[in-house]
Coordinates of C-alpha atoms and ligand atoms in Angstrom, one line a residue:
X205 CA 110.5 112.0 115.3
X206 CA 112.2 108.7 114.6
X207 CA 115.6 108.4 113.4
X208 CA 115.5 108.5 109.7
X209 CA 117.8 109.9 106.8
X210 CA 116.4 110.3 103.4
X211 CA 118.8 109.5 100.9
X212 CA 119.6 112.1 97.9
X213 CA 117.6 111.3 94.8
X214 CA 120.6 110.1 93.0
X215 CA 121.2 107.2 95.1
X216 CA 121.1 103.7 93.6
X217 CA 118.2 101.5 93.9
X218 CA 120.1 99.3 96.4
X219 CA 120.7 102.3 98.8
X220 CA 117.0 103.4 98.8
X221 CA 116.1 100.5 101.4
X222 CA 116.4 101.9 104.6
X223 CA 117.9 100.4 107.7
X224 CA 114.9 99.7 110.3
X225 CA 115.3 98.7 113.8
X226 CA 113.5 95.9 115.6
X227 CA 113.1 92.3 115.1
X228 CA 109.7 91.8 113.8
X229 CA 109.7 93.4 110.3
X230 CA 106.5 91.9 109.2
X231 CA 106.3 91.1 105.4
X232 CA 108.2 92.7 102.7
X233 CA 105.0 93.6 100.9
X234 CA 101.5 94.1 102.2
X235 CA 98.8 94.3 99.4
X236 CA 95.5 96.1 100.8
X237 CA 92.8 95.0 98.3
X238 CA 93.1 91.3 96.8
X239 CA 91.1 91.9 93.4
X240 CA 91.6 91.9 89.9
X241 CA 94.7 94.1 90.5
X242 CA 95.8 93.1 93.9
X243 CA 96.0 89.4 93.7
X244 CA 97.9 89.0 90.5
X245 CA 100.3 91.4 91.9
X246 CA 100.8 89.3 95.1
X247 CA 101.3 86.4 92.7
X248 CA 104.2 88.0 90.9
X249 CA 105.7 89.2 94.0
X250 CA 105.7 85.9 95.4
X251 CA 107.1 84.6 92.2
X252 CA 110.3 86.8 92.6
X253 CA 110.7 85.7 96.3
X254 CA 109.0 88.1 98.3
X255 CA 107.2 87.6 101.6
X256 CA 103.7 88.7 100.8
X257 CA 100.7 89.4 103.0
X258 CA 97.2 90.5 101.4
X259 CA 94.6 92.2 103.7
X260 CA 91.2 92.5 102.2
X261 CA 87.9 93.8 104.4
X262 CA 85.8 91.0 102.6
X263 CA 86.1 87.9 105.0
X264 CA 84.5 85.7 102.3
X265 CA 87.5 86.5 99.8
X266 CA 89.9 86.0 102.4
X267 CA 88.4 82.7 103.5
X268 CA 88.5 81.7 99.9
X269 CA 92.0 82.6 99.2
X270 CA 93.2 81.0 102.3
X271 CA 91.5 77.7 101.5
X272 CA 93.1 78.0 97.8
X273 CA 90.3 79.0 96.1
X274 CA 90.8 81.8 93.6
X275 CA 88.1 84.3 92.5
X276 CA 90.4 86.1 89.9
X277 CA 90.7 84.5 86.5
X278 CA 94.1 85.7 86.1
X279 CA 95.5 83.6 89.0
X280 CA 94.0 79.9 89.1
X281 CA 93.8 77.8 92.0
X282 CA 96.9 76.0 91.1
X283 CA 98.8 79.6 91.3
X284 CA 97.4 80.3 94.4
X285 CA 98.2 76.9 96.0
X286 CA 101.8 77.6 95.0
X287 CA 101.7 81.1 96.5
X288 CA 100.4 79.9 99.7
X289 CA 103.1 77.1 99.8
X290 CA 105.4 80.0 99.4
X291 CA 104.3 81.8 102.5
X292 CA 101.6 84.1 101.2
X293 CA 98.8 84.9 103.5
X294 CA 95.5 86.4 103.1
X295 CA 93.9 88.2 106.2
X296 CA 90.8 90.4 106.9
X297 CA 92.7 91.1 110.6
X298 CA 94.4 94.1 110.8
X299 CA 96.4 93.2 113.9
X300 CA 98.2 90.4 111.8
X301 CA 99.9 92.9 109.4
X302 CA 102.9 93.5 111.2
X303 CA 105.4 96.1 109.9
X304 CA 105.6 95.8 106.1
X305 CA 108.4 97.4 104.2
X306 CA 106.3 98.3 101.4
X307 CA 102.3 98.9 101.2
X308 CA 100.4 98.8 97.8
X309 CA 96.8 100.0 97.7
X310 CA 94.7 98.2 95.1
X311 CA 91.1 98.8 96.5
X312 CA 88.1 100.1 94.2
X313 CA 87.4 103.5 93.2
X314 CA 83.8 103.6 91.9
X315 CA 81.9 106.5 91.1
X316 CA 79.2 108.1 93.2
X317 CA 75.6 108.5 91.9
X318 CA 76.4 112.0 90.8
X319 CA 79.4 110.6 88.8
X320 CA 82.0 111.9 91.1
X321 CA 84.6 109.6 92.5
X322 CA 84.1 107.5 95.4
X323 CA 87.3 107.4 97.4
X324 CA 85.8 105.8 100.4
X325 CA 87.7 102.6 100.1
X326 CA 91.0 104.6 99.1
X327 CA 90.6 106.5 102.4
X328 CA 89.9 103.6 104.6
X329 CA 92.9 101.7 103.0
X330 CA 95.0 104.4 103.7
X331 CA 93.9 104.8 107.3
X332 CA 94.9 101.2 107.6
X333 CA 98.3 101.9 105.8
X334 CA 99.0 104.8 108.1
X335 CA 98.8 102.7 111.4
X336 CA 101.3 100.6 110.0
X337 CA 103.6 103.1 108.8
X338 CA 107.3 103.3 110.3
X339 CA 110.2 105.3 109.0
X340 CA 111.4 104.0 105.8
X341 CA 108.1 102.6 104.7
X342 CA 107.1 102.8 100.8
X343 CA 103.5 103.4 100.4
X344 CA 102.3 103.0 96.6
X345 CA 98.6 103.9 95.6
X346 CA 97.7 101.7 92.4
X347 CA 93.9 102.5 92.5
X348 CA 93.0 104.5 89.4
X349 CA 91.9 108.0 90.3
X350 CA 92.0 111.8 89.6
X351 CA 95.2 113.6 89.3
X352 CA 96.0 115.1 92.8
X353 CA 94.4 112.1 94.9
X354 CA 97.8 111.0 96.2
X355 CA 98.9 114.3 97.3
X356 CA 95.8 115.8 98.3
X357 CA 94.2 113.1 99.9
X358 CA 96.4 110.2 100.6
X359 CA 99.3 112.2 101.9
X360 CA 97.4 114.1 104.7
X361 CA 95.9 111.0 105.9
X362 CA 99.2 109.2 106.3
X363 CA 100.9 111.9 107.8
X364 CA 97.9 112.6 110.3
X365 CA 97.7 108.8 111.1
X366 CA 101.3 108.0 111.7
X367 CA 102.8 111.4 112.9
X368 CA 105.5 110.9 110.2
X369 CA 106.2 113.1 107.1
X370 CA 105.8 111.9 103.5
X371 CA 109.1 112.5 101.5
X372 CA 111.2 112.7 104.5
X373 CA 110.3 109.9 107.0
X374 CA 108.5 107.5 104.6
X375 CA 108.2 107.2 100.7
X376 CA 105.0 108.0 98.9
X377 CA 104.3 107.1 95.2
X378 CA 101.7 106.6 92.6
X379 CA 101.7 103.8 90.3
X380 CA 99.0 103.2 87.8
X381 CA 97.8 99.7 87.6
X382 CA 97.7 98.6 83.8
X383 CA 96.5 95.3 84.2
X384 CA 94.5 93.6 81.1
X385 CA 92.4 90.5 82.5
X386 CA 92.9 87.6 80.3
X387 CA 95.9 89.0 78.2
X388 CA 98.1 86.3 77.5
X389 CA 100.8 88.4 75.8
X390 CA 101.3 91.1 78.4
X391 CA 101.0 90.7 82.3
X392 CA 102.4 92.4 85.3
X393 CA 106.1 91.5 84.4
X394 CA 106.0 92.1 80.8
X395 CA 104.0 95.4 80.9
X396 CA 106.1 98.5 81.5
X397 CA 105.3 99.9 85.2
X398 CA 104.7 103.8 85.7
X399 CA 105.8 105.1 88.9
X400 CA 105.7 108.8 90.3
X401 CA 106.9 109.8 93.7
X402 CA 106.3 112.6 96.0
X403 CA 110.1 113.3 95.7
X404 CA 112.7 111.8 93.4
X405 CA 113.9 109.7 96.4
X406 CA 110.2 108.5 96.6
X407 CA 110.1 107.9 92.8
X408 CA 113.4 105.8 93.2
X409 CA 112.2 103.9 96.1
X410 CA 109.1 102.9 94.0
X411 CA 111.3 102.1 90.9
X412 CA 113.5 99.9 93.1
X413 CA 110.5 98.0 94.3
X414 CA 108.7 97.4 91.1
X415 CA 112.0 96.8 89.5
X416 CA 112.1 93.5 91.5
X417 CA 108.7 92.6 89.9
X418 CA 108.6 94.1 86.4
X419 CA 110.9 94.0 83.6
X420 CA 110.8 97.7 82.7
X421 CA 110.2 100.7 85.1
X422 CA 109.2 104.0 83.7
X423 CA 109.8 107.1 86.0
X424 CA 107.2 109.9 85.8
X425 CA 108.5 113.4 86.6
X426 CA 105.9 113.9 89.4
X427 CA 102.9 112.0 90.9
X428 CA 100.4 113.9 89.2
X429 CA 101.8 112.9 85.8
X430 CA 101.7 109.3 86.6
X431 CA 98.1 109.8 87.8
X432 CA 97.4 111.6 84.7
X433 CA 99.2 109.1 82.5
X434 CA 96.6 106.2 83.5
X435 CA 93.8 108.7 82.6
X436 CA 95.2 109.5 79.5
X437 CA 95.4 106.0 78.6
X438 CA 91.8 105.1 79.2
X439 CA 90.4 108.5 77.8
X440 CA 92.2 107.8 74.7
X441 CA 90.7 104.4 74.1
X442 CA 87.2 105.5 75.4
X443 CA 87.2 108.6 72.9
X444 CA 88.7 106.4 70.2
X445 CA 85.9 103.7 70.6
X446 CA 83.4 106.1 70.5
X447 CA 84.7 107.4 67.2
X448 CA 84.2 104.0 65.5
X449 CA 80.9 103.6 67.3
X450 CA 79.5 106.7 65.6
X451 CA 81.0 105.9 62.3
X452 CA 79.4 102.2 62.7
X453 CA 76.1 104.0 62.6
X454 CA 76.1 106.2 59.8
X455 CA 78.2 103.8 57.8
X456 CA 75.2 101.4 58.0
X457 CA 73.1 104.0 56.6
X458 CA 75.4 104.8 53.8
X459 CA 75.9 101.3 53.1
X460 CA 79.7 101.4 53.7
X461 CA 81.4 98.4 55.3
X462 CA 83.3 100.0 58.3
X463 CA 84.9 96.9 59.3
X464 CA 86.7 96.6 55.9
X465 CA 87.4 100.1 56.0
X466 CA 89.3 99.7 59.5
X467 CA 91.1 96.6 58.1
X468 CA 92.6 98.7 55.2
X469 CA 93.3 101.6 57.5
X470 CA 95.2 99.5 59.9
X471 CA 97.8 98.5 57.2
X472 CA 99.2 102.0 57.5
X473 CA 102.5 101.4 59.4
X474 CA 102.4 104.7 61.1
X475 CA 99.8 107.3 62.7
X476 CA 96.8 104.7 62.9
X477 CA 95.9 102.5 65.5
X478 CA 92.9 100.5 64.8
X479 CA 89.9 100.5 67.4
X480 CA 86.5 98.5 66.5
X481 CA 83.0 99.3 67.1
X482 CA 80.8 97.4 69.6
X483 CA 77.6 97.1 71.7
X484 CA 79.2 99.9 74.2
X485 CA 81.8 99.9 76.7
X486 CA 82.1 97.9 79.6
X487 CA 84.5 96.9 82.6
X488 CA 85.7 99.0 85.6
X489 CA 88.1 100.9 83.6
X490 CA 86.8 102.5 80.1
X491 CA 83.3 103.6 80.9
X492 CA 84.3 105.0 84.7
X493 CA 88.0 106.4 84.6
X494 CA 87.2 109.3 82.1
X495 CA 84.8 110.5 84.8
X496 CA 87.6 111.1 87.3
X497 CA 89.0 113.6 84.7
X498 CA 85.9 115.1 84.0
X499 CA 85.5 115.8 87.4
X500 CA 88.9 117.2 88.0
X501 CA 88.5 119.3 84.9
X502 CA 84.9 120.6 86.3
X503 CA 86.6 122.0 89.2
X504 CA 88.2 124.5 86.8
X505 CA 84.5 125.7 85.9
X506 CA 84.5 123.9 82.4
X507 CA 83.5 120.5 80.9
X508 CA 86.0 118.1 79.4
X509 CA 83.8 118.0 76.1
X510 CA 85.7 115.1 74.3
X511 CA 85.0 112.7 77.4
X512 CA 81.4 113.9 77.5
X513 CA 80.6 113.4 73.9
X514 CA 82.4 109.9 74.1
X515 CA 80.2 108.9 76.9
X516 CA 77.2 109.8 75.2
X517 CA 77.9 108.0 72.1
X518 CA 79.1 104.6 73.6
X519 CA 76.0 105.0 76.2
X520 CA 73.8 104.9 73.1
X521 CA 75.2 101.8 71.6
X522 CA 73.2 99.1 73.6
X523 CA 69.8 100.7 72.5
X524 CA 71.3 101.0 68.9
X525 CA 72.0 97.4 68.9
X526 CA 68.4 96.8 70.1
X527 CA 67.4 99.0 67.3
X528 CA 69.1 96.8 64.7
X529 CA 67.6 93.6 66.3
X530 CA 64.2 94.8 65.6
X531 CA 65.1 96.0 62.0
X532 CA 66.2 92.5 61.4
X533 CA 63.4 90.8 62.7
X534 CA 61.1 93.2 60.9
X535 CA 62.7 91.9 57.4
X536 CA 61.0 88.7 58.4
X537 CA 57.7 90.4 59.3
X538 CA 58.4 89.6 63.1
X539 CA 58.0 92.0 65.9
X540 CA 60.8 92.3 68.8
X541 CA 58.1 91.9 71.2
X542 CA 57.4 88.2 72.0
X543 CA 60.7 87.2 69.8
X544 CA 63.3 84.7 71.5
X545 CA 66.6 86.6 71.3
X546 CA 69.9 84.5 72.4
X547 CA 72.9 86.9 73.7
X548 CA 76.2 85.3 73.0
X549 CA 79.0 86.6 75.2
X550 CA 77.7 88.9 78.0
X551 CA 81.0 89.7 79.9
X552 CA 82.4 93.0 78.9
X553 CA 85.6 91.6 77.6
X554 CA 86.5 88.7 75.5
X555 CA 87.6 85.5 77.1
X556 CA 87.0 87.0 80.4
X557 CA 84.7 86.1 83.4
X558 CA 84.0 89.8 84.4
X559 CA 80.3 91.1 84.0
X560 CA 81.1 94.5 85.9
X561 CA 79.5 97.3 83.7
X562 CA 78.9 95.1 80.8
X563 CA 77.0 96.9 77.9
X564 CA 74.8 93.7 77.5
X565 CA 73.4 94.7 81.0
X566 CA 71.7 97.6 79.1
X567 CA 70.8 95.5 76.2
X568 CA 68.8 93.2 78.4
X569 CA 67.2 96.3 80.0
X570 CA 66.1 97.5 76.6
X571 CA 64.9 94.1 75.3
X572 CA 62.8 93.4 78.4
X573 CA 61.1 96.9 78.2
X574 CA 60.2 96.0 74.6
X575 CA 58.8 92.5 75.6
X576 CA 61.4 90.3 74.0
X577 CA 62.0 86.8 75.5
X578 CA 65.7 86.3 76.6
X579 CA 68.2 83.5 76.6
X580 CA 71.9 83.7 77.0
X581 CA 75.1 81.6 76.5
X582 CA 78.3 82.5 77.4
X583 CA 80.9 79.9 78.6
X584 CA 82.3 82.4 81.3
X585 CA 79.1 83.1 82.9
X586 CA 77.3 80.0 84.6
X587 CA 74.7 82.4 85.8
X588 CA 73.6 86.0 85.3
X589 CA 71.0 88.3 86.7
X590 CA 70.0 91.9 85.6
X591 CA 68.4 94.1 88.2
X592 CA 68.0 90.9 90.3
X593 CA 66.1 89.2 87.6
X594 CA 67.8 85.9 86.3
X595 CA 68.3 85.7 82.7
X596 CA 67.8 82.1 81.4
X597 CA 71.0 80.3 80.3
X598 CA 70.8 77.8 77.3
X599 CA 72.0 74.5 78.4
X600 CA 74.4 74.6 75.5
X601 CA 75.2 76.7 72.4
X602 CA 73.5 74.5 70.0
X603 CA 70.3 74.3 71.9
X604 CA 70.3 78.1 72.3
X605 CA 70.9 78.5 68.6
X606 CA 68.3 76.2 67.9
X607 CA 65.7 78.1 70.0
X608 CA 66.2 81.5 69.0
X609 CA 64.5 83.7 66.3
X610 CA 67.4 86.0 66.5
X611 CA 71.0 85.5 67.7
X612 CA 73.2 88.7 68.9
X613 CA 76.8 88.0 69.2
X614 CA 77.9 90.6 71.7
X615 CA 81.4 89.2 72.7
X616 CA 83.4 86.8 70.4
X617 CA 84.8 84.7 73.0
X618 CA 87.5 82.4 71.6
X619 CA 85.5 79.3 72.6
X620 CA 82.8 80.0 70.3
X621 CA 82.5 77.9 67.1
X622 CA 81.7 80.8 64.9
X623 CA 81.1 78.6 61.6
X624 CA 78.4 76.7 63.8
X625 CA 77.0 80.2 64.8
X626 CA 76.8 81.4 61.4
X627 CA 75.0 78.2 60.1
X628 CA 72.7 77.4 62.7
X629 CA 71.3 81.1 63.7
X630 CA 68.2 81.8 61.9
X631 CA 69.0 85.6 62.1
X632 CA 72.5 86.6 63.4
X633 CA 73.5 90.2 64.4
X634 CA 77.2 90.4 64.9
X635 CA 78.6 93.3 67.1
X636 CA 82.1 92.2 66.9
X637 CA 82.8 91.8 63.3
X638 CA 83.9 88.2 63.3
X639 CA 81.4 86.3 61.1
X640 CA 81.4 86.3 57.4
X641 CA 77.7 85.2 56.9
X642 CA 74.9 87.5 58.7
X643 CA 74.6 91.0 59.9
X644 CA 77.4 93.1 61.1
X645 CA 77.1 96.3 63.3
Ligands
LIG67 N1 90.3 95.3 87.1 C1 91.0 96.0 86.0 O1 91.1 95.4 84.9 C2 91.8 97.2 86.4 C3 92.9 97.4 85.7 C4 93.5 98.8 86.0 C5 93.3 99.6 87.1 N2 92.2 99.0 88.0 C6 92.1 99.9 89.2 O2 92.7 99.1 90.2 C7 91.7 99.5 91.3 C8 91.1 98.0 92.2 O3 90.5 97.5 91.2 P1 90.0 96.0 91.2 O4 89.4 95.7 89.8 O5 91.1 95.1 91.5 O6 89.0 95.9 92.4 P2 88.2 94.6 93.0 O7 86.7 95.1 93.1 O8 88.4 93.4 92.1 O9 89.0 94.2 94.3 C9 89.2 95.5 95.4 C10 89.3 94.6 96.7 O10 89.6 95.3 97.6 C11 88.8 95.2 98.7 N3 88.8 96.4 99.7 C12 87.9 97.3 99.5 N4 88.2 98.3 100.5 C13 89.3 97.9 101.3 C14 89.7 98.3 102.4 N5 89.5 99.4 103.1 N6 90.8 97.4 103.0 C15 91.2 96.4 102.4 N7 90.5 96.0 101.4 C16 89.4 96.6 100.7 C17 87.6 94.5 98.2 O11 87.1 93.7 99.1 C18 88.2 93.9 97.0 O12 88.4 92.5 97.4 C19 90.6 100.3 91.1 O13 90.7 101.5 91.3 C20 90.6 100.0 89.7 O14 90.1 101.0 88.9 C21 91.4 97.9 87.8

């Protein structure tokens, strides 16, 4: 076994960096997976002076990044060019990775067809990390996953591939990514970073690393509580969104303005956080992450009922929105079949270009099956297809508004002129509670 002494858990951050023998150390930081999570982390790490290499299996992504073209909204081409100027390198070639001091894994964790977690990318990235491990390396998993993954899946693969022992020869930790794409108030530096290590020395090693990049590091008591913290945050959001979505449906029937009720309730300075209804939930986190937790709970032989109920309610919302469109057209004696519908805002998130899991996709499927003619306008999506069939894009907001029998505001991007939408739309359904004239969800 290589010569390596694990420092006691009380050691100061500076002492956690272990002495490594050899001349070619490789980068300070290797990020595996250069997507929405990995690339912004690389940008922050370069900004604080770390030597960063990014590894991604997608050669197109690597070629684009190497040529100065960013595919991620939170890192623009200018940011990327400064990163490249400061030594950042993206590669798809494992042989170029050297001997990194820290390895952070930021690869996707999608769901399988049976809603179980697909850890294929995590295991492949872990195998890559195992081949690069040396005594003293810190490995951190950032991908969202079920509690237990770091210890039960990542640890054995790293140990088998490197013949080193986690917590004795190298450090292993989980640190949930909390990135909120498009958020101008909170970025990687200003969002507190939770870290949970396999041992206290592992936690300290991870805290020392993230302390260079983030203003505040929060030490979890264990790896699994760091993993659970992320799922708690997202499940909390999922369940609360479902609560207001269910309320939106019956408030409409009761003739109660839920948006106004939320506005009033939100004035309570303690014990209440405002959540808002909408056409459903989207993105990689909210619709997907709670499934990881359900999956783990099911191994105990019973369901996680809150999550399953929230999923059922949120998944119904696109269909409910389409029913409301039909109801509005019906008031003017028009059928949904053949009606020209303009969808405004089709990304899953405000001011973001991310179309993954957008509820607008289900809205399109339901409108198509009912014979509506579709048009969309979204300043963040130059083209858009659902099930391989392109949805027509209006050349401008104005022309789209003029052409449509009904306008559905699915995402209230700040670029939209809400007044113009209110004035020009023949019939308007607002699913985001931003218009004062027109029908709200
Ligand atoms: N996007 C978000 O807002 C967000 C927020 C919090 C947490 N997360 C979590 O972070 C993780 C990463 O998400 P993302 O949104 O950055 O995904 P992404 O799809 O944007 O990027 C992941 C990248 O990893 C690459 N990749 C896949 N397998 C690889 C491998 N074996 N080796 C090297 N590269 C590989 C892909 O080519 C892709 O470029 C997921 O677990 C996600 O749940 C995402």
